[in-house]
PDB file of N, CA, C and O in Angstrom:
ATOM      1  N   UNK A   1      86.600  81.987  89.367  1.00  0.00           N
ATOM      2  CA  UNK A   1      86.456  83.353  89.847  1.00  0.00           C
ATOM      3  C   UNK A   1      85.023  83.543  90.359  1.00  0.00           C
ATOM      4  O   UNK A   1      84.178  83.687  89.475  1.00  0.00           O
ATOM      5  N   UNK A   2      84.578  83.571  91.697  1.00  0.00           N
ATOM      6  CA  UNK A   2      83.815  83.929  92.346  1.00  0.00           C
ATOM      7  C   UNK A   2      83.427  85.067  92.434  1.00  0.00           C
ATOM      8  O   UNK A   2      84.308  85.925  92.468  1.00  0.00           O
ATOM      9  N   UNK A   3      81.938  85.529  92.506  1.00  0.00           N
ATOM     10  CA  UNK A   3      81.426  87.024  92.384  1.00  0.00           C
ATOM     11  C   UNK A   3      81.529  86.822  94.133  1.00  0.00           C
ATOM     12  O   UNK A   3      81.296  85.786  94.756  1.00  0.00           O
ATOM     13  N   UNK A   4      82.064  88.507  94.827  1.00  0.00           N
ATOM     14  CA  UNK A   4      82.087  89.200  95.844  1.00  0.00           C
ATOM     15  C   UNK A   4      80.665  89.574  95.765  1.00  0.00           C
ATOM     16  O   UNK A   4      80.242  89.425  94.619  1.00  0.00           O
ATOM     17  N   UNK A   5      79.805  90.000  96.580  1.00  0.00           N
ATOM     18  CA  UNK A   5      78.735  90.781  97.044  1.00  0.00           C
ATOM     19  C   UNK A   5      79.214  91.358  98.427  1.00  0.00           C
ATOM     20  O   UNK A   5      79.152  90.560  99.362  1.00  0.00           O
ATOM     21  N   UNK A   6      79.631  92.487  98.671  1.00  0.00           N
ATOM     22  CA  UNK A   6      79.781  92.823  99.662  1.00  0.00           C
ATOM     23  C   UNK A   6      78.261  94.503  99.709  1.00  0.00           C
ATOM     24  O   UNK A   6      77.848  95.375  98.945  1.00  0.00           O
ATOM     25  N   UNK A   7      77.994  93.972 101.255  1.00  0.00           N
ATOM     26  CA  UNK A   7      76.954  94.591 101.446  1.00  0.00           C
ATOM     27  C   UNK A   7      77.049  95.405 102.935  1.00  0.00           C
ATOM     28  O   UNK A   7      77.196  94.903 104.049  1.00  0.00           O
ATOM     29  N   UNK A   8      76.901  96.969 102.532  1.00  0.00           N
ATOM     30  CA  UNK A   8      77.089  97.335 104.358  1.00  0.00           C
ATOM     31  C   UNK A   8      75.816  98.157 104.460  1.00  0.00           C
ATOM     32  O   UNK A   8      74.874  98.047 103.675  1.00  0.00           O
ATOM     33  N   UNK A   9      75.866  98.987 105.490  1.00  0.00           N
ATOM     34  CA  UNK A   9      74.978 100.360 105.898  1.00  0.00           C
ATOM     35  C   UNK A   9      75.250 101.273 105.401  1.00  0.00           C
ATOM     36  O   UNK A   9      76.340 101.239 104.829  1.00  0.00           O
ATOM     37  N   UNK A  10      74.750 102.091 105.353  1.00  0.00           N
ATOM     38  CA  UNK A  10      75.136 103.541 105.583  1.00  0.00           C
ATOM     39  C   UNK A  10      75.585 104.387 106.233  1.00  0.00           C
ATOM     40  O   UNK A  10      76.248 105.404 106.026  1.00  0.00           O
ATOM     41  N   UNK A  11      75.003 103.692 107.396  1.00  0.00           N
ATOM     42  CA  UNK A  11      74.603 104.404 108.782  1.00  0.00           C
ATOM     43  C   UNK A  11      75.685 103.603 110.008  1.00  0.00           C
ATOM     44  O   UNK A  11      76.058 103.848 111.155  1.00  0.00           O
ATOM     45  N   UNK A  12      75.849 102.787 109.229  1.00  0.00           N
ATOM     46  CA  UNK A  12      77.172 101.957 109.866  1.00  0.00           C
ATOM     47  C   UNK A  12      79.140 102.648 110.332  1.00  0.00           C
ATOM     48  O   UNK A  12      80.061 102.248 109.620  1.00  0.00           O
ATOM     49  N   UNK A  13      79.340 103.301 111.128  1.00  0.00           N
ATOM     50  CA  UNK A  13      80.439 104.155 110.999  1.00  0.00           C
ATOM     51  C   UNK A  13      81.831 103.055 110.963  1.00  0.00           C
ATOM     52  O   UNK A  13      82.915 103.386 110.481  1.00  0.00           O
ATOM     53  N   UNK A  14      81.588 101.889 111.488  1.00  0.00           N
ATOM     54  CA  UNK A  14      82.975 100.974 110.958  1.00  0.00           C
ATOM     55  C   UNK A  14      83.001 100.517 109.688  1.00  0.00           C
ATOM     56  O   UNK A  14      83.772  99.661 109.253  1.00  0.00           O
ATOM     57  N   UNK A  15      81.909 101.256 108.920  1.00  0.00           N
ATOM     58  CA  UNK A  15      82.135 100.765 107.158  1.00  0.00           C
ATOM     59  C   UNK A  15      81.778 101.886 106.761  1.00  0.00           C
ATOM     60  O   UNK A  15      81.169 101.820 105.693  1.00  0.00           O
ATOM     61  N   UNK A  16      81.938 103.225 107.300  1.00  0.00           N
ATOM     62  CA  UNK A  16      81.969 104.073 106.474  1.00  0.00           C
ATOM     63  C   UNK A  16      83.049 104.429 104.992  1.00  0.00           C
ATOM     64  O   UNK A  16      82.703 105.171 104.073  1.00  0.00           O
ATOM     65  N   UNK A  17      84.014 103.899 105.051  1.00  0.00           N
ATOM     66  CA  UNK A  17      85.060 103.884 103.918  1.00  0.00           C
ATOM     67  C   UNK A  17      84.566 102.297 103.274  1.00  0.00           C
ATOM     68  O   UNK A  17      85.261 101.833 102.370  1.00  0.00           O
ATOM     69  N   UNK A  18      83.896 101.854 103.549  1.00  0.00           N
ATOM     70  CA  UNK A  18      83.634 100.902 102.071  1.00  0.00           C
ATOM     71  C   UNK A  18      83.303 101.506 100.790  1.00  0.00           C
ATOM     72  O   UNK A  18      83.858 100.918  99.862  1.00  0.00           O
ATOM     73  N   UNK A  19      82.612 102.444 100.454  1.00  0.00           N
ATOM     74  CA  UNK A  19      82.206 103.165  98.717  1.00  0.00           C
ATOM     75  C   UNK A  19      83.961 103.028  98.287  1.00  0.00           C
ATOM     76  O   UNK A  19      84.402 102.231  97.459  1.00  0.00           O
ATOM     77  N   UNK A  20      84.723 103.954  99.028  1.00  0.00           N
ATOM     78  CA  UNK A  20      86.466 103.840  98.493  1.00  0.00           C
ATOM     79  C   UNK A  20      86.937 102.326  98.630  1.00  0.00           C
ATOM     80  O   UNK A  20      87.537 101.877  97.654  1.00  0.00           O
ATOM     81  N   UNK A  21      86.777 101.640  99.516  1.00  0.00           N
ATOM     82  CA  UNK A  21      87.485 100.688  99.571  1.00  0.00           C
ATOM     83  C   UNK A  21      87.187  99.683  99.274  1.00  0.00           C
ATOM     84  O   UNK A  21      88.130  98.895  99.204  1.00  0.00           O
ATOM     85  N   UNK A  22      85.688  99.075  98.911  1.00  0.00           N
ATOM     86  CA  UNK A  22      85.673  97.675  98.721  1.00  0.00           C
ATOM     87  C   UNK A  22      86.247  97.606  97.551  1.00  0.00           C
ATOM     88  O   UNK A  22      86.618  96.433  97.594  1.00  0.00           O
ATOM     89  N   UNK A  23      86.563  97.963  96.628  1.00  0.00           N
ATOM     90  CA  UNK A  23      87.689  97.526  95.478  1.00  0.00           C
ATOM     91  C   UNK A  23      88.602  96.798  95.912  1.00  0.00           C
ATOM     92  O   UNK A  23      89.025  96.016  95.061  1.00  0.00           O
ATOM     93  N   UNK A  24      89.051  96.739  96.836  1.00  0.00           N
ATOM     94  CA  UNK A  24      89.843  96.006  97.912  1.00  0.00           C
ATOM     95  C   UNK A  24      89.766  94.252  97.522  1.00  0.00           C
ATOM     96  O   UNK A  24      90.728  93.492  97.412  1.00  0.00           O
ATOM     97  N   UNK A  25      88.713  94.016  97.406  1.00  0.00           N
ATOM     98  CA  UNK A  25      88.273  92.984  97.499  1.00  0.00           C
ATOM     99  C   UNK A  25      88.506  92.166  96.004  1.00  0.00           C
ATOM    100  O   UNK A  25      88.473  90.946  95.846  1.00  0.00           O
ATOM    101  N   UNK A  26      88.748  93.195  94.980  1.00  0.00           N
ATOM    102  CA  UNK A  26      89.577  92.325  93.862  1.00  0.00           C
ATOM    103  C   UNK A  26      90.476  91.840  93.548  1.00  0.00           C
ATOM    104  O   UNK A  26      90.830  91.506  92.417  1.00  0.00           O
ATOM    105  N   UNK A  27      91.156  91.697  94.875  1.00  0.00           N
ATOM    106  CA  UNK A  27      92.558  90.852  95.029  1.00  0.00           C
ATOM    107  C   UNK A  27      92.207  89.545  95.056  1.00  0.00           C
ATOM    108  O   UNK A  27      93.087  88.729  94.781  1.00  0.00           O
ATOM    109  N   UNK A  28      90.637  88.991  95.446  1.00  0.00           N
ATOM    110  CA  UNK A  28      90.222  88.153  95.423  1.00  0.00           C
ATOM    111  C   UNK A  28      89.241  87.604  94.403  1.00  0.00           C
ATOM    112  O   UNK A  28      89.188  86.381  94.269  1.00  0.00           O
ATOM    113  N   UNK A  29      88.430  88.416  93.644  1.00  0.00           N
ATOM    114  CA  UNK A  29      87.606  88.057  92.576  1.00  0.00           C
ATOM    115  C   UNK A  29      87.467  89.493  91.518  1.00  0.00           C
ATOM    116  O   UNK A  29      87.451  90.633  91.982  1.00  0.00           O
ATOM    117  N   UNK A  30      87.404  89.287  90.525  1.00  0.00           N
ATOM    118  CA  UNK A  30      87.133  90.214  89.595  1.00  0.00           C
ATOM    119  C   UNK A  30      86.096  90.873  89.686  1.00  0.00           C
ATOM    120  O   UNK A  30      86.170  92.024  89.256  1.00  0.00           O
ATOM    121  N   UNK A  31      84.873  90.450  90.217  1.00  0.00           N
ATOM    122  CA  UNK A  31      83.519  90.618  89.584  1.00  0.00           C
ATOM    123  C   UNK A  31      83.447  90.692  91.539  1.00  0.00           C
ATOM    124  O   UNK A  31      83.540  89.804  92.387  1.00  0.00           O
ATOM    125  N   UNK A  32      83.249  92.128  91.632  1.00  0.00           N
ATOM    126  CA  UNK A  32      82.564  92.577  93.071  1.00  0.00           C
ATOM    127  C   UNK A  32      82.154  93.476  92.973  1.00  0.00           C
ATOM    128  O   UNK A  32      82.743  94.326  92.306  1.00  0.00           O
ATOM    129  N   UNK A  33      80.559  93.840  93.772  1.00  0.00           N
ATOM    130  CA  UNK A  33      79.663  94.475  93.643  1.00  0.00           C
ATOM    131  C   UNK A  33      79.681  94.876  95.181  1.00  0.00           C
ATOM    132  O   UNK A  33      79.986  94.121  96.105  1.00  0.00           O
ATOM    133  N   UNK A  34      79.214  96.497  95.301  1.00  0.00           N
ATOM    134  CA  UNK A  34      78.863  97.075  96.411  1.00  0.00           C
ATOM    135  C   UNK A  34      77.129  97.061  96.532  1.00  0.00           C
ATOM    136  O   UNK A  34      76.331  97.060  95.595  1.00  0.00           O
ATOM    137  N   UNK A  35      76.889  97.052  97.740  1.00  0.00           N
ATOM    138  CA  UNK A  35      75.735  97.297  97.753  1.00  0.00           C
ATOM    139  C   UNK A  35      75.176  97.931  99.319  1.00  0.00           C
ATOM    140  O   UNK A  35      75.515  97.429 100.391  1.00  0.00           O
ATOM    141  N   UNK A  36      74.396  98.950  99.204  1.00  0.00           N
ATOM    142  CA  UNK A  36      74.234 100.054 100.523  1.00  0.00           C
ATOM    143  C   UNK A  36      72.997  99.844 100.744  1.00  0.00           C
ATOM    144  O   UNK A  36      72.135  99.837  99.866  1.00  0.00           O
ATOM    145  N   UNK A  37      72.769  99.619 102.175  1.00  0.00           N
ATOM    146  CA  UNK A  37      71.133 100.021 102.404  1.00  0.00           C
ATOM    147  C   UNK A  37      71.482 101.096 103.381  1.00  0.00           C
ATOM    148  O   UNK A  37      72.525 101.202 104.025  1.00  0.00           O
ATOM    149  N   UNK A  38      70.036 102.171 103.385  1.00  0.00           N
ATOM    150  CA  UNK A  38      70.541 103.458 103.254  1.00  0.00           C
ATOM    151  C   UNK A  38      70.287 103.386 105.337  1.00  0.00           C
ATOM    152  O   UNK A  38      70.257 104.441 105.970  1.00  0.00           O
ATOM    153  N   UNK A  39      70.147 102.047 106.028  1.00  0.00           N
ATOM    154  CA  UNK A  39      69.800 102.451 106.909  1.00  0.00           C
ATOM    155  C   UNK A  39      69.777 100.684 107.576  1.00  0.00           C
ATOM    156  O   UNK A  39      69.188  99.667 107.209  1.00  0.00           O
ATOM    157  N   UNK A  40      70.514 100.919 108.445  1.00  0.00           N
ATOM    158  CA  UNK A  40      70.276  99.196 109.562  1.00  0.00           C
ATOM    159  C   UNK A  40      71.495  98.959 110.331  1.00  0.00           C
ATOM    160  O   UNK A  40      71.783  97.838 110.750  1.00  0.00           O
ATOM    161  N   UNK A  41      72.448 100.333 110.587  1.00  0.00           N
ATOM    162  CA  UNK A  41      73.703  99.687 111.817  1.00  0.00           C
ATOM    163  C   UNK A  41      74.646  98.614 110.857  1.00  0.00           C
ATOM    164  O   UNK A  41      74.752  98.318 109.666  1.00  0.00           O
ATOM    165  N   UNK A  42      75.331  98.187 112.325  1.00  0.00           N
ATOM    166  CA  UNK A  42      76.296  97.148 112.210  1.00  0.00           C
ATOM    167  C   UNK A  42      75.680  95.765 111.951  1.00  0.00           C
ATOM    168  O   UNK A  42      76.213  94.824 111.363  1.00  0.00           O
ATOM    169  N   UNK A  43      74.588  95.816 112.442  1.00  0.00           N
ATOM    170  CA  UNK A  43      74.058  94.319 112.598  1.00  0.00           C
ATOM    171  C   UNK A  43      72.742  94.125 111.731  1.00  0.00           C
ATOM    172  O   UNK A  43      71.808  93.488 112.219  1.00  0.00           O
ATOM    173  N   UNK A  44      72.663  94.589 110.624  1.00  0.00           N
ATOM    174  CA  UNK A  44      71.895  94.822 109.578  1.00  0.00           C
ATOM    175  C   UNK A  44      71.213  93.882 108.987  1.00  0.00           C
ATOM    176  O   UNK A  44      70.304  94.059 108.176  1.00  0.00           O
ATOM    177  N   UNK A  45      71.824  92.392 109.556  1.00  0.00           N
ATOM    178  CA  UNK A  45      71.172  91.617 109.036  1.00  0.00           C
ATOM    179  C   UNK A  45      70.154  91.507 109.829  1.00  0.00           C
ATOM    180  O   UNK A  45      68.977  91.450 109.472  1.00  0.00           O
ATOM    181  N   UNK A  46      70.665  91.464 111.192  1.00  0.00           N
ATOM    182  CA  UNK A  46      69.238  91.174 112.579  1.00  0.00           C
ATOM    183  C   UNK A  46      67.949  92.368 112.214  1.00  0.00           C
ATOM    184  O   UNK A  46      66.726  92.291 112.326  1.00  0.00           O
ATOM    185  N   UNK A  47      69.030  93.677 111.646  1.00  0.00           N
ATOM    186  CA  UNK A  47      67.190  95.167 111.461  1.00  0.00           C
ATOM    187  C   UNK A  47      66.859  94.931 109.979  1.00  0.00           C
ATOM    188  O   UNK A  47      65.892  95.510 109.484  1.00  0.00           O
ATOM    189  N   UNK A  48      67.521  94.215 109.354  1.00  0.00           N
ATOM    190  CA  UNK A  48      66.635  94.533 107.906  1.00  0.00           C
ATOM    191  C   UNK A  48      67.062  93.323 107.378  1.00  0.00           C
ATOM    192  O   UNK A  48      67.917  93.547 106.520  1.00  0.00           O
ATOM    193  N   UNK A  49      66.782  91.824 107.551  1.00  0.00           N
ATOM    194  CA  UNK A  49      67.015  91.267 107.132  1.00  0.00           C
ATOM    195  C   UNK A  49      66.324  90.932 105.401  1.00  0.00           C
ATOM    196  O   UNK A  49      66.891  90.403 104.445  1.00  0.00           O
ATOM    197  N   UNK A  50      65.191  91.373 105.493  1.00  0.00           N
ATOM    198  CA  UNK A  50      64.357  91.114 103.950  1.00  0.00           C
ATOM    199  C   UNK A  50      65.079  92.085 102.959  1.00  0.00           C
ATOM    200  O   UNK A  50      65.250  91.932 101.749  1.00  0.00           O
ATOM    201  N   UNK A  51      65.389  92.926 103.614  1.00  0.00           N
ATOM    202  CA  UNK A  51      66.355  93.774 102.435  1.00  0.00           C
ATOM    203  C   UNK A  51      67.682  93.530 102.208  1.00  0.00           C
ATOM    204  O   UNK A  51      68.331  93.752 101.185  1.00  0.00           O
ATOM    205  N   UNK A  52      68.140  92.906 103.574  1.00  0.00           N
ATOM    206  CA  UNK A  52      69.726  91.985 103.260  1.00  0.00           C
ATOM    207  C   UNK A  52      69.417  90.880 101.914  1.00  0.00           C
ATOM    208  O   UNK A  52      70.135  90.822 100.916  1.00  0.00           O
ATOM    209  N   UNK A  53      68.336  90.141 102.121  1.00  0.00           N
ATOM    210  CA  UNK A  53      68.672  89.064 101.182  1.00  0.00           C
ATOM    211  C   UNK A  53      68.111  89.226 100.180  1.00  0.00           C
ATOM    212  O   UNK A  53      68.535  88.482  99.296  1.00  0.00           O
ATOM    213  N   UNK A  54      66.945  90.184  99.742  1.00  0.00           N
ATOM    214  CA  UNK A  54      67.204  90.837  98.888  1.00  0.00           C
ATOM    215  C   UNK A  54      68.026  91.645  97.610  1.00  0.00           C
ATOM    216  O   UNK A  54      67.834  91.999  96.447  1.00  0.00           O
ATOM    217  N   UNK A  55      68.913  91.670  98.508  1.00  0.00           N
ATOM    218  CA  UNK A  55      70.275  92.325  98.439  1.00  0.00           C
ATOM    219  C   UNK A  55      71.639  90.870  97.640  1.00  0.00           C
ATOM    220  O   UNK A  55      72.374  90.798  96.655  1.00  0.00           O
ATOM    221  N   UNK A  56      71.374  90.217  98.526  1.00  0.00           N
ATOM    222  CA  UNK A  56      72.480  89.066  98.072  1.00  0.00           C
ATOM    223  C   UNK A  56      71.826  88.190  97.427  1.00  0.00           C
ATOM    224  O   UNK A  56      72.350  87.117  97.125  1.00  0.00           O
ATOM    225  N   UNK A  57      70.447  88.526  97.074  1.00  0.00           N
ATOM    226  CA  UNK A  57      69.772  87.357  95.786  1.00  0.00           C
ATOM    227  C   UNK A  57      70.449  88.284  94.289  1.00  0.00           C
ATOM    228  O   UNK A  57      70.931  87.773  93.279  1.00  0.00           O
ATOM    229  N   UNK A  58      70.303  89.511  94.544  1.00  0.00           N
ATOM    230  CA  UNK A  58      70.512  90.136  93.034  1.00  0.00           C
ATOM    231  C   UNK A  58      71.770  89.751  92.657  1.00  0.00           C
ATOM    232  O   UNK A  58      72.182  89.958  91.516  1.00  0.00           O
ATOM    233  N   UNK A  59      72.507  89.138  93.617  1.00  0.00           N
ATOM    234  CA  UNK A  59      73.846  88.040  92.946  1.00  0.00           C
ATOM    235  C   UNK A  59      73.784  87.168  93.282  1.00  0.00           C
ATOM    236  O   UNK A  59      74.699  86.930  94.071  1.00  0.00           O
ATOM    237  N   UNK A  60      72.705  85.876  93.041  1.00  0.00           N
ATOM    238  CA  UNK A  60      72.579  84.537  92.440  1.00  0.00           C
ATOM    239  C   UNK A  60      71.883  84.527  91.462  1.00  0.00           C
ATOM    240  O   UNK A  60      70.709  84.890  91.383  1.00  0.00           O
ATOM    241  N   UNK A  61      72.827  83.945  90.324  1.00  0.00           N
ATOM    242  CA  UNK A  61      72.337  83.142  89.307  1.00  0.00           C
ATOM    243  C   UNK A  61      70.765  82.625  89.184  1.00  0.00           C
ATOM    244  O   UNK A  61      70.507  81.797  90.057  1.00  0.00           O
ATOM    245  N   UNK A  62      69.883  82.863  88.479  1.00  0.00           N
ATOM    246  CA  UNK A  62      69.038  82.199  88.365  1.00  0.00           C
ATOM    247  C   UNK A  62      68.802  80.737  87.738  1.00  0.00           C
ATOM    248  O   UNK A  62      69.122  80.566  86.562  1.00  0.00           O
ATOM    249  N   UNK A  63      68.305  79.778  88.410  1.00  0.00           N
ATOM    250  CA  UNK A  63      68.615  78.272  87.994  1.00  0.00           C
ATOM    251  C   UNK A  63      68.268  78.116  86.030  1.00  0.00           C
ATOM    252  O   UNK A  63      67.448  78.923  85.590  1.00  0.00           O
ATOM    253  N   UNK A  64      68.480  77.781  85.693  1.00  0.00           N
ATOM    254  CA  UNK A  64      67.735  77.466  84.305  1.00  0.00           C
ATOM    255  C   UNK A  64      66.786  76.568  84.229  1.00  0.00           C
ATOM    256  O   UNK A  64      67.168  75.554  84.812  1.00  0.00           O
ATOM    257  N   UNK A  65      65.608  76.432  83.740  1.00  0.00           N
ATOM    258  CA  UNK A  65      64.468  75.566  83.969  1.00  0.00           C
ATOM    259  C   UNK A  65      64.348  74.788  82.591  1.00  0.00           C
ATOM    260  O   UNK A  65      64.170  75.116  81.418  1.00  0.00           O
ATOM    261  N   UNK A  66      64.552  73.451  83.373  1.00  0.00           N
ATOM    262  CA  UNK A  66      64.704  72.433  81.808  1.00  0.00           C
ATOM    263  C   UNK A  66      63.471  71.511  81.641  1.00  0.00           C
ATOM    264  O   UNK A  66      62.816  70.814  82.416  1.00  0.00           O
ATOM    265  N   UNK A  67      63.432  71.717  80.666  1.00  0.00           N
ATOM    266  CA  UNK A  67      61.919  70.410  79.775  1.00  0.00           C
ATOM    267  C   UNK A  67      62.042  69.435  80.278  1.00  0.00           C
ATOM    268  O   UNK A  67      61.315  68.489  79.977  1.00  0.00           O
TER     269      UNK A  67
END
């Protein structure tokens, strides 16, 4: 079971129904997380990319650091 991160705009009007709908997405994994930046369009990764990955680091695992 794979964690979802699904990530849109705000300001984005073809994802305005993601807050209702990404639940959607637990047909495929249990564990899915929304996440909004309050501002960057459709193409959000090209206007805000430091806050995109930002965004999709707070769901990776941090490695464990061994002796």
């Amino acid at each position: 079971d794979a964690p979802v991160e699904v990530v849109v705009a705000r300001d984005d009007a073809s994802t305005a129904r993601f807050p209702e709908g990404h639940g959607d997405w637990k047909a495929v994994s249990d564990r899915v997380t929304l996440h909004e930046l309050d501002q960057g369009g459709h193409y959000f990764v090209s206007t805000r990319p430091a806050d995109t990955a930002a965004l999709v680091r707070t769901g990776c695992p941090r490695p464990e650091h061994r002796n």
